[in-house]
C-alpha cells in the first residue's frame, strides 16, 4: 500500500508535471503571441508616426500651396484694380476726346455757316458793285463831255473801296 500510495503520488506528480508542461507550453505560446503582438504594435506605432509625419508634411505643403495661391490672388486683384483704374482713365480720356471732337465739329459747322453766309454776302455786294459800276460805265459812255465830273465821282466811289481808275490820272 505504500507502493500504491507512491504510485498514486507518482501519478499525481506526473499529472501535475504534465499540467506544468502544458502550462509552460501555453505560457511559451502566450509569450510568443505577446512578443508578436508587441512587434506588431511597435510596427503599427512606427507606421502611425510615419503616417503622422506624412500627414503633417502634406498639411504643411497644402498650407504653403494655399498661401501661394492667396499671394497670387492678391497680385491678381491688384492687377485687376490697376487694369480697372487704367480702363476708367482711358474711358475718361476717350469721353473727353469725343467731346472735344464734337465741340470742334460744332465749331467747324458754325464757322462754315458763318463763312458761307459771309461768302454769300460778299458775292451779293460784289454783284451790286458790278451793277453799279456797269451803270456808271454806261453813264460815262453816254456823257463823254462830262468825263471829269464822272471821273471824280468814280474816284470817290473807288477810293472808298481802295480801287483806282486806270483811265484817269485822278
CSV table of C-alpha atoms in Angstrom, one decimal, residues 60-74:
chain,number,residue,atom,x,y,z
A,60,UNK,CA,2.3,71.9,-44.3
A,61,UNK,CA,2.6,71.6,-48.1
A,62,UNK,CA,-1.1,72.3,-48.5
A,63,UNK,CA,-0.9,75.4,-46.3
A,64,UNK,CA,2.1,76.5,-48.3
A,65,UNK,CA,0.2,76.0,-51.5
A,66,UNK,CA,-2.8,77.8,-50.1
A,67,UNK,CA,-0.6,80.7,-49.1
A,68,UNK,CA,1.0,80.8,-52.5
A,69,UNK,CA,-2.5,80.9,-54.1
A,70,UNK,CA,-3.5,83.7,-51.7
A,71,UNK,CA,-0.5,85.7,-52.7
A,72,UNK,CA,-1.2,85.1,-56.4
A,73,UNK,CA,-4.9,86.1,-55.8
A,74,UNK,CA,-3.7,89.3,-54.1
